XYZ file of C-alpha atoms in Angstrom:
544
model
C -19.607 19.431 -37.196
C -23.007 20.387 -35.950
C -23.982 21.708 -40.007
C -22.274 18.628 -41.111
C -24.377 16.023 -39.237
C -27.563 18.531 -39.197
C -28.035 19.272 -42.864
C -27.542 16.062 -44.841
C -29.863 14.118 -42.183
C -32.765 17.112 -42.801
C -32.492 16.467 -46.535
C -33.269 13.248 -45.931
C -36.211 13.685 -43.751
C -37.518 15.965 -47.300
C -37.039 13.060 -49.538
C -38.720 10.619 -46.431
C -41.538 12.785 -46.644
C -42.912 11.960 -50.206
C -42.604 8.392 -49.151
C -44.264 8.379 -46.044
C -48.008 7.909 -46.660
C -46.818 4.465 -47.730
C -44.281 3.664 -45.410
C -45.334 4.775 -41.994
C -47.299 1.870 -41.836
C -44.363 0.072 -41.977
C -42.277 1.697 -40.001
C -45.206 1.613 -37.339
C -45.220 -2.205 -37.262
C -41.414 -2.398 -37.022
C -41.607 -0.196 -33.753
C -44.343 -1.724 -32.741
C -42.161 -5.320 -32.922
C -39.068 -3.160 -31.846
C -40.874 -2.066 -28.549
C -42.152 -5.410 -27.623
C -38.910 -7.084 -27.961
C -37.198 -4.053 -25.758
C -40.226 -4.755 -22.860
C -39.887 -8.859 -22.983
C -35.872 -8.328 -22.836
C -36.447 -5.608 -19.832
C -38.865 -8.809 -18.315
C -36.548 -11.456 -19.196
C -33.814 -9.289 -17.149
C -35.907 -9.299 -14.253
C -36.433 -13.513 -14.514
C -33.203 -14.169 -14.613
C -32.327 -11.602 -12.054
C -34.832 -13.682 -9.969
C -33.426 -16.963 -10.782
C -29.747 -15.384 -10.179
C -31.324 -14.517 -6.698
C -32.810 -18.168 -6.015
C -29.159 -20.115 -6.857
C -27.813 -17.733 -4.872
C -29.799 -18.367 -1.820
C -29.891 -22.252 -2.090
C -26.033 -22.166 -1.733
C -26.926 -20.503 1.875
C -24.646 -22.161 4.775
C -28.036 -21.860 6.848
C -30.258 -24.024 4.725
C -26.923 -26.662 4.168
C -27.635 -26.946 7.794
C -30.963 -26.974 7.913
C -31.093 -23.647 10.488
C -34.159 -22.025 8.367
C -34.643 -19.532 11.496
C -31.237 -17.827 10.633
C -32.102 -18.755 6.853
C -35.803 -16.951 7.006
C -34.508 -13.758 8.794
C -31.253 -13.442 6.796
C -33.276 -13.630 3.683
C -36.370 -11.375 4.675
C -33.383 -8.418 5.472
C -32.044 -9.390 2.427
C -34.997 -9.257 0.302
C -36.487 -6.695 2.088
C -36.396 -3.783 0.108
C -37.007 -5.607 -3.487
C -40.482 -6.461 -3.160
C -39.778 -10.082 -3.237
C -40.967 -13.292 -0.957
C -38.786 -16.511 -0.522
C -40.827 -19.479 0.373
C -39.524 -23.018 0.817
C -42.011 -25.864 -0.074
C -41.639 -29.791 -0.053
C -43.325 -31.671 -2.953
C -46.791 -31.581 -1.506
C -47.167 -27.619 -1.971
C -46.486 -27.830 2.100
C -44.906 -24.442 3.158
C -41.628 -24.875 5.416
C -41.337 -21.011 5.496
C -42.362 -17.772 3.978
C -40.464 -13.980 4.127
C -43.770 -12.283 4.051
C -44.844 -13.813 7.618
C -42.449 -14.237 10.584
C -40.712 -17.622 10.939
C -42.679 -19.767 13.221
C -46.163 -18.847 11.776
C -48.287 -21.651 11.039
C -48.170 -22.366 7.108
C -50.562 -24.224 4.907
C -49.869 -25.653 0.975
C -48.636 -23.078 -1.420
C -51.418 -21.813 -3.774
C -50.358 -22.861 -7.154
C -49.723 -26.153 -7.151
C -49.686 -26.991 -10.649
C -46.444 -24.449 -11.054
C -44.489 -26.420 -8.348
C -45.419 -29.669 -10.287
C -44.680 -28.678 -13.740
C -40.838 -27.362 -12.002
C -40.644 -30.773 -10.300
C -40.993 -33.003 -13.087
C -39.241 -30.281 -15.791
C -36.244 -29.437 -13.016
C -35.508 -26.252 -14.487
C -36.574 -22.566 -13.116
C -39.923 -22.014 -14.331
C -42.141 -19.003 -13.891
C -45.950 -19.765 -13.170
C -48.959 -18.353 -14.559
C -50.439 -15.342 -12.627
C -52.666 -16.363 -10.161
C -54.301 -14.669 -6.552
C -52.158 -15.746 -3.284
C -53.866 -16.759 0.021
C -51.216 -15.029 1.835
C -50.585 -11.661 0.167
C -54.201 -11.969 -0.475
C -52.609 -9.965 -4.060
C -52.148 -11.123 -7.397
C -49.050 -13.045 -7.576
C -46.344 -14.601 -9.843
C -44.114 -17.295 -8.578
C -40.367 -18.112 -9.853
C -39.620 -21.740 -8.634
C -36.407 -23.602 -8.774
C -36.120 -27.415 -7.494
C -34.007 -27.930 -5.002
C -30.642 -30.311 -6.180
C -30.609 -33.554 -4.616
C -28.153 -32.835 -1.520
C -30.704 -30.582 -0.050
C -34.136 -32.514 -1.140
C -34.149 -33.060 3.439
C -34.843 -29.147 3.363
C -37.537 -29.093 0.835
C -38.272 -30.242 -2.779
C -38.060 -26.126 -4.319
C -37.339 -23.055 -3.514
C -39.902 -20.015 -4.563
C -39.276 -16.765 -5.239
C -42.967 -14.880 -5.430
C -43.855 -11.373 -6.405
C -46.778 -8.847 -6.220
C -47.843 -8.595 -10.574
C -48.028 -4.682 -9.252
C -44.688 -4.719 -8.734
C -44.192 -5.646 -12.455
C -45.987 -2.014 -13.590
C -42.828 -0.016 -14.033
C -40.945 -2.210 -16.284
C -44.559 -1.528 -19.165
C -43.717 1.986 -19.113
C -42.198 2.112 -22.904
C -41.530 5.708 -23.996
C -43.053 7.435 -26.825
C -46.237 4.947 -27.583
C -49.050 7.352 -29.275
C -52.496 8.160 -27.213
C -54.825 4.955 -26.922
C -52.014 2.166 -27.219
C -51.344 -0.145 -23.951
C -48.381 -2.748 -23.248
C -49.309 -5.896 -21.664
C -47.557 -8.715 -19.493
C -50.083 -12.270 -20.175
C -48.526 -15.436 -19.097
C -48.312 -18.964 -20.728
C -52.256 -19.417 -20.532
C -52.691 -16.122 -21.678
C -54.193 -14.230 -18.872
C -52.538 -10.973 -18.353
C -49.937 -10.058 -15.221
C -49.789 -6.273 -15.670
C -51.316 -4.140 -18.257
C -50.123 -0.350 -19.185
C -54.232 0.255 -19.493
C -56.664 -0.783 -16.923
C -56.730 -4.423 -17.673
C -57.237 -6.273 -14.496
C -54.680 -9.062 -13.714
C -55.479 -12.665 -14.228
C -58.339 -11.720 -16.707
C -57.707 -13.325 -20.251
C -56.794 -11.636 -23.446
C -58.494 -10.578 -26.200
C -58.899 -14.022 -28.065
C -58.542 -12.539 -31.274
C -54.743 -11.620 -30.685
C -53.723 -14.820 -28.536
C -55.137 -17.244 -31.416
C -52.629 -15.147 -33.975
C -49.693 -15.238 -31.945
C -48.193 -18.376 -33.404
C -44.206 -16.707 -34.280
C -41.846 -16.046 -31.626
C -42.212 -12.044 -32.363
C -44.348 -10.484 -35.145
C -47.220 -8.129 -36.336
C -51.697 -8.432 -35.842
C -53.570 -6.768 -37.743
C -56.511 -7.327 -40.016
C -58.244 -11.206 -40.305
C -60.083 -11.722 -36.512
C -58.810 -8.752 -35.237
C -60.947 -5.222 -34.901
C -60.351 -2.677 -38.304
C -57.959 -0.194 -37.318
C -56.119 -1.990 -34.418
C -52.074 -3.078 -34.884
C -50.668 -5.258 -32.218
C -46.816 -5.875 -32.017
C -46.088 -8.647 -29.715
C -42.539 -10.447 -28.662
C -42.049 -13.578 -26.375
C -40.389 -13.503 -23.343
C -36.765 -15.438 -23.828
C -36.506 -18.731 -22.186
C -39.672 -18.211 -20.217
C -43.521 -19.190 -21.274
C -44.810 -15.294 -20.502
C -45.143 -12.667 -23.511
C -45.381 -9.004 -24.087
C -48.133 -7.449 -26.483
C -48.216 -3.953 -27.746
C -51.407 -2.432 -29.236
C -53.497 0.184 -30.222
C -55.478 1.779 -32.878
C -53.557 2.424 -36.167
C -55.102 6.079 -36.619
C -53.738 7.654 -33.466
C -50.190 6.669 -34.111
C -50.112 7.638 -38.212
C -51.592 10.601 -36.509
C -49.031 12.003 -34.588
C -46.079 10.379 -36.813
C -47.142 12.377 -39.695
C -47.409 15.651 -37.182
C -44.197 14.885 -35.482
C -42.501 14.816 -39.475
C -43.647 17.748 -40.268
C -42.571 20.010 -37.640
C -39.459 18.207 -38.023
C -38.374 20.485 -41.219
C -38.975 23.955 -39.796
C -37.631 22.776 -36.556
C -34.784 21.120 -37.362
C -33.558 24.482 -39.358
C -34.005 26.483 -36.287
C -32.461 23.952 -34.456
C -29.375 23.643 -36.708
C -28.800 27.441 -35.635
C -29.021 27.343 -32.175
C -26.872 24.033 -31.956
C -23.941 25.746 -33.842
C -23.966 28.494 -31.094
C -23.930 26.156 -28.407
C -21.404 24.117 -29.648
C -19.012 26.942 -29.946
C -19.966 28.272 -26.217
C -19.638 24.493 -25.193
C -16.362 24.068 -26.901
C -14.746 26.892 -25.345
C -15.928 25.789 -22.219
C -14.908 22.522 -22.451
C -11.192 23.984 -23.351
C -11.118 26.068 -20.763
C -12.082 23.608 -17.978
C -9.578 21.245 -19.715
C -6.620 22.952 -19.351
C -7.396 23.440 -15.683
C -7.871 19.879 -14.787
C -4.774 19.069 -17.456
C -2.963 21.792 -14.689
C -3.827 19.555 -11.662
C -2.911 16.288 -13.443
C 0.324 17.569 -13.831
C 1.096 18.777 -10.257
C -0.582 16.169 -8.935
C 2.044 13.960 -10.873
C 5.026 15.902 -8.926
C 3.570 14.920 -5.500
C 1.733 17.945 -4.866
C -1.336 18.563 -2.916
C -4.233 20.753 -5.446
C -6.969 22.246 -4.436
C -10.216 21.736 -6.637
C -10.956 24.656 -9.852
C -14.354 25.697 -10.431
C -15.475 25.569 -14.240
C -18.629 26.501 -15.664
C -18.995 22.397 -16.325
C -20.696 19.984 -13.681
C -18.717 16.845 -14.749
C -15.046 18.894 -15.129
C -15.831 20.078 -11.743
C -16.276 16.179 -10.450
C -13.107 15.217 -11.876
C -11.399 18.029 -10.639
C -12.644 17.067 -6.897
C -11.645 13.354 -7.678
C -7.718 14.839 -8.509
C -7.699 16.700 -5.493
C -9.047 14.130 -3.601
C -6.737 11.539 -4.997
C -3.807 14.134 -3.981
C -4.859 14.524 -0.514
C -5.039 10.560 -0.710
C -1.691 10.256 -2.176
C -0.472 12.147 0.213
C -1.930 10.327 3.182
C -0.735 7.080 2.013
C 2.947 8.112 1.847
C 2.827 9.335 5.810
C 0.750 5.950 6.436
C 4.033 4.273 4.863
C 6.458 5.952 6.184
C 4.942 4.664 9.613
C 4.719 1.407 8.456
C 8.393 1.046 8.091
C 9.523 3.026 11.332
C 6.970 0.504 13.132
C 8.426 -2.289 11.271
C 11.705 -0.939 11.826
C 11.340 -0.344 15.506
C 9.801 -3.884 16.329
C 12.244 -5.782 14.014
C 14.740 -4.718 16.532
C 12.811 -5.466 19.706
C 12.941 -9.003 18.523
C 16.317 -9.165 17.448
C 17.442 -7.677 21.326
C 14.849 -10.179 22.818
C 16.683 -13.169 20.646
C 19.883 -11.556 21.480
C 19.573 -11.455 25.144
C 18.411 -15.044 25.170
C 21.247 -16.593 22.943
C 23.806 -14.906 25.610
C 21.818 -16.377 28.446
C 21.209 -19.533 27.174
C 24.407 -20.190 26.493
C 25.859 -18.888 29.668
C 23.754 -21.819 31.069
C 24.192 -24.651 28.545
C 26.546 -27.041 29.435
C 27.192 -28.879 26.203
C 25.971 -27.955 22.404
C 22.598 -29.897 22.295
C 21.498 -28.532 25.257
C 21.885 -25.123 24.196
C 20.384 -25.951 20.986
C 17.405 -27.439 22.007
C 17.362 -24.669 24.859
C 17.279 -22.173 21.750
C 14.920 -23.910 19.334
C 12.009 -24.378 22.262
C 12.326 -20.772 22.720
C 12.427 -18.971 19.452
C 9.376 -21.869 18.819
C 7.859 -19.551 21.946
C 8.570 -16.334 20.704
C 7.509 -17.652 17.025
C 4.175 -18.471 18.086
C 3.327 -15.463 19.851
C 4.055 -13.835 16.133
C 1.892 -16.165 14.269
C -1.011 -14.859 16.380
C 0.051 -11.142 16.401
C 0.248 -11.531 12.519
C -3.105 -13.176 12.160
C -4.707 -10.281 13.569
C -2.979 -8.033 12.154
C -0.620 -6.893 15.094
C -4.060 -5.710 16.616
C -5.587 -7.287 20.230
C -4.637 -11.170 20.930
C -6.975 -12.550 23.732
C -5.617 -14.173 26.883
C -7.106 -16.962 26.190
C -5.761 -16.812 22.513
C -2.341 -16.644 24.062
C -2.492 -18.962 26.970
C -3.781 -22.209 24.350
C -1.339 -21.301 21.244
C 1.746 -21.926 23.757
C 0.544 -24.694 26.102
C -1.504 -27.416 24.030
C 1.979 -28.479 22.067
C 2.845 -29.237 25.847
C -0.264 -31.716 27.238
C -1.274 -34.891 25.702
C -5.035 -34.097 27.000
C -7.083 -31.183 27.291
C -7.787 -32.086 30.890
C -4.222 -31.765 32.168
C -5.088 -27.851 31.238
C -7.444 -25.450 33.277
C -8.021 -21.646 32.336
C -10.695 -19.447 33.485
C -11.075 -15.589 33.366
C -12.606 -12.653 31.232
C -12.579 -11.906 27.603
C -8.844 -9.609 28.065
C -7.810 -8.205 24.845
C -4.023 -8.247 24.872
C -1.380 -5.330 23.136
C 1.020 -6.606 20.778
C 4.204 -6.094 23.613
C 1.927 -7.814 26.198
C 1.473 -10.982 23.862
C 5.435 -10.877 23.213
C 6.418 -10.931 26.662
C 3.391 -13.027 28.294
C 3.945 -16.035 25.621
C 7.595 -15.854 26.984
C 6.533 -16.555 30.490
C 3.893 -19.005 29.881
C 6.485 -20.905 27.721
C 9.259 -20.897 30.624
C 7.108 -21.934 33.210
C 5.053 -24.610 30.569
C 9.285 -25.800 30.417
C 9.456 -25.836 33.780
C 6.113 -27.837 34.765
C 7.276 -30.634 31.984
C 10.798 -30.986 33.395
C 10.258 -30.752 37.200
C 6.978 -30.249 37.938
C 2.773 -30.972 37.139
C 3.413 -31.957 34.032
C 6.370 -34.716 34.268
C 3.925 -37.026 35.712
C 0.890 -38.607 34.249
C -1.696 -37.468 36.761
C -0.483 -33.686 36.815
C -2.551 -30.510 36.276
C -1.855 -26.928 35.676
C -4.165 -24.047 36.246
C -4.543 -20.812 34.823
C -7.159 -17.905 36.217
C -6.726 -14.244 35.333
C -8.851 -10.949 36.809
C -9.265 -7.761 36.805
C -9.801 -5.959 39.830
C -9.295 -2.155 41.104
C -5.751 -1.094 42.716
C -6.407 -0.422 46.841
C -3.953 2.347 46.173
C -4.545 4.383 42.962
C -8.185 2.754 42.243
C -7.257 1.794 38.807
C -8.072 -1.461 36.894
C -5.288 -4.118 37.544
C -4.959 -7.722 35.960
C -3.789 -10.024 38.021
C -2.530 -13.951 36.767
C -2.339 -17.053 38.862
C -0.238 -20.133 37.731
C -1.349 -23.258 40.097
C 0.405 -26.950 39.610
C -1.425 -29.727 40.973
C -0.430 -33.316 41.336
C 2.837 -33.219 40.775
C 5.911 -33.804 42.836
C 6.900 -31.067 45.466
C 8.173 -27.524 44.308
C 12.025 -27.201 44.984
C 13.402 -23.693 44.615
C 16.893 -23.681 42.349
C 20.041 -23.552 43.230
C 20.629 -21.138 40.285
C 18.263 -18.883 38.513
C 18.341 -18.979 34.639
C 16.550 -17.054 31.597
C 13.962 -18.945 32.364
C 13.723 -16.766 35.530
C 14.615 -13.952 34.393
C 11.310 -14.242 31.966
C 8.982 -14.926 34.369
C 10.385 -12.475 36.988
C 12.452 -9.603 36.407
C 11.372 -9.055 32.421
C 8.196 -8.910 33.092
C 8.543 -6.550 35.909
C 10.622 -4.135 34.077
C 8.059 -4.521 30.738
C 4.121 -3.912 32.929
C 5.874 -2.502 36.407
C 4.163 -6.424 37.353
C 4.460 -7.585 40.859
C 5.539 -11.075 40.274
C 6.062 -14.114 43.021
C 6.734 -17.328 43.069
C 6.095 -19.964 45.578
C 7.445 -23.292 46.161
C 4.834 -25.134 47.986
C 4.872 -28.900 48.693
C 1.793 -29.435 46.373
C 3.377 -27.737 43.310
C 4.730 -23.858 41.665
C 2.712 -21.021 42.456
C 3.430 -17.901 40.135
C 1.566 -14.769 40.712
C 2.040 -11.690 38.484
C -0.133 -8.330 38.819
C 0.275 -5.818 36.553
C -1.490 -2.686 35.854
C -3.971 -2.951 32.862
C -2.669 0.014 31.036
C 0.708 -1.871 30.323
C -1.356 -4.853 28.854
C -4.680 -4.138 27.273
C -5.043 -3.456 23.834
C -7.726 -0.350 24.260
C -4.647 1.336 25.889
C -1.945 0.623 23.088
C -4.797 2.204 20.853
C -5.638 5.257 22.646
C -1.449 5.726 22.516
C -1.318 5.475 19.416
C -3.509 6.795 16.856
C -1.905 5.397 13.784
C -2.329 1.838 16.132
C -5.415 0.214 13.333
């Protein structure tokens, strides 16, 4: 293959050679063209990168909202390592903000003025001329974009500004001969970053900017010096251009040298590439077969350990495969605990729903009452659920809990009063709590706060340290206030079997309940470690 591709292209470069006195020239110019059009596509990328960059940022939720403290810091982090400034300016060139200074410095009118105004009355992204900023105290470039009309409150534009330094590494084309330059000029035709030592802002050789009349093209000869070729290519969509240059001599020069050599070296090289690509190929085979080894026990489930070739690349794919076999296998313990968990709670709740149909219906006198008995409670046990599920059967917050099952039962939020710390709750915890809170919520509607207008039910939870064992305890107070007088039953339902003896057996809770003339007092203290969610984790490793 190597002799195939080698041999017919060197007997080409023989037959190029008595031609190329005449057409280097040519071939010169092309590149020349070629070379400008690859820098001013390379610039281009890095406008439209920069207007990509200022839509994105005018969509921010902080400058909707006018917050431009959250809006300036979020940005600066943002833009922090790219070597780009946001600023925000209203139509009078009046700085709102700027990423270079900290939000709350005192800001005077932007510098280029004429930019802002040409963006304003165009309303399209524009890039300015090059010009010397008061703040960076730099040469400068500025990309603005006008502000659309539902945020013209915040400011008429937003700016995106950048060193013309900055700029240096994208005029770095490979391969132009000894004594040729790239250059950046913008729209007036003073240069923004030159390959050579041309300073910014300084104006181009007049010669070349009064020629450049096509969109890309050739210089040479007329006003400009004997012996100089200039290749130049605009930028696309934007006013800025790229110009190549340089003197004619130096680049026939080395293009004849560089043809030349090509003859004698391209035999030698024909030689040693047929070597290598025999000693490549049989490496290549080699590792192939290795990595075609692992693919295929790593298709029957098993676990491979990496092989070691003489190739970089075979050698990454062969750590990928065992890596995806060690993932592979990971995955099919993480679902195999998936369904046991699944498995194991789908039957808590179907004993939970169990033990309260038989109870419910041991109480229920007729079929509606045991229906609507039923449908309040599974509505209970359905809500807890909902919350579990939409954190991901993680922590639930007291709080959390204690809302989701009592504001279907208030009219106003004042009939409700909770107070107590941020207590992340386990998944059993939120189960067996949302029970209780919904039984005694039941209760206070039928008999007690809450079945008249002016009654109030309040809620406090704490943790504090056991006297005995010194560990953390949370402890739960329901208070009703305003309502009629607490009357102890004359039978005890499921309802009391929730809030007494379940939740006893679940925590090991101390639970009371007093019937005081001014309304149901239910106490419950339970040891944390039965009802925090840091506990269920530490239990539980697989516990995400």
């Amino acid at each position: 293959m190597v002799v195939a591709v080698a041999l017919p292209m060197l007997a080409f470069v023989v037959i190029l050679l008595d031609q190329l006195e005449s057409s280097e020239r040519v071939a010169l110019e092309r590149r020349t063209v070629r070379d400008a059009q690859a820098l001013s596509t390379t610039v281009d990328r890095q406008l439209h990168d920069m207007s990509v960059t200022l839509r994105l940022l005018a969509t921010a939720q902080e400058l909707a909202e006018g917050d431009l403290e959250t809006f300036h810091n979020r940005t600066q982090s943002v833009l922090r390592t790219s070597s780009m400034f946001l600023l925000l300016v209203g139509e009078d060139g009046q700085q709102q903000l700027n990423t270079r200074v900290p939000f709350g410095t005192e800001l005077g009118p932007m510098s280029n003025l004429e930019a802002l105004n040409a963006a304003l009355e165009s309303n399209t992204i524009e890039a300015s001329d090059v010009f010397f900023g008061r703040t960076s105290g730099k040469w400068v470039f500025n990309i603005t974009m006008p502000l659309p009309e539902e945020l013209d409150q915040r400011g008429a534009a937003l700016i995106l500004t950048q060193n013309v330094e900055t700029l240096g590494r994208l005029l770095k084309p490979e391969g132009l001969p000894p004594g040729w330059s790239a250059t950046l000029v913008d729209g007036s035709g003073q240069v923004i970053v030159s390959s050579d030592d041309r300073e910014p802002g300084v104006r181009y050789d007049e010669q070349i900017l009064s020629e450049m009349s096509a969109y890309s093209g050739t210089i040479s000869g007329g006003n400009v010096d004997a012996g100089m070729l200039a290749g130049y290519a605009r930028v696309p969509g934007w006013s800025w251009s790229v110009i190549v240059a340089g003197p004619v001599n130096a680049a026939q020069a080395s293009l004849v040298s560089t043809w030349r050599l090509l003859i004698l070296g391209g035999l030698v090289l024909v030689v040693i590439a047929i070597g290598a690509a025999l000693l490549l190929g049989r490496l290549m085979r080699n590792s192939i077969v290795s990595i075609a080894d692992m693919a295929q026990r790593l298709g029957r489930g098993e676990i491979v350990a990496p092989v070691s070739t003489r190739i970089t690349e075979a050698n990454e794919v062969a750590l990928v495969l065992s890596e995806a076999s060690f993932d592979r296998s990971e995955a099919e313990d993480r679902l195999h605990f998936v369904m046991r968990e699944l498995a194991h709670r789908t039957k808590n709740l179907l004993s939970v729903i169990q033990a309260m149909l038989r109870q419910t219906a041991r109480q229920s006198d007729t079929l509606d009452e045991f229906q609507q008995a039923v449908s309040g409670r599974l509505q209970g046990l359905a809500r807890s659920i909902d919350l579990l599920t939409a954190e991901n059967w993680t922590r639930v917050s007291m709080d959390q809990l204690v809302h989701s099952h009592l504001q279907n039962f208030i009219d106003t939020d004042d009939r409700l009063a909770t107070a107590g710390p941020d207590f992340p709750l386990k998944p059993e915890a939120v189960q067996n709590l949302g029970m209780a809170f919904h039984e005694l919520a039941t209760n206070a509607v039928k008999y007690g706060a809450w079945s008249v207008p002016d009654g109030k039910v309040v809620i406090d939870w704490s943790e504090a340290p056991s006297q005995e064992t010194g560990d953390p305890w949370l402890t739960i107070h329901w208070r009703e206030l305003g309502g009629p007088p607490a009357e102890e039953p004359s039978r005890k339902g499921f309802g009391s079997t929730v809030i007494e003896r379940q939740l006893t057996a679940a925590f090991a809770a101390t639970v009371t309940l007093d019937y005081l003339p001014e309304g149901l007092r239910w106490t419950m203290s339970a040891p944390c470690a039965t009802l925090k969610w840091e506990a269920a984790r530490k239990a539980d490793p697989h516990q995400r």
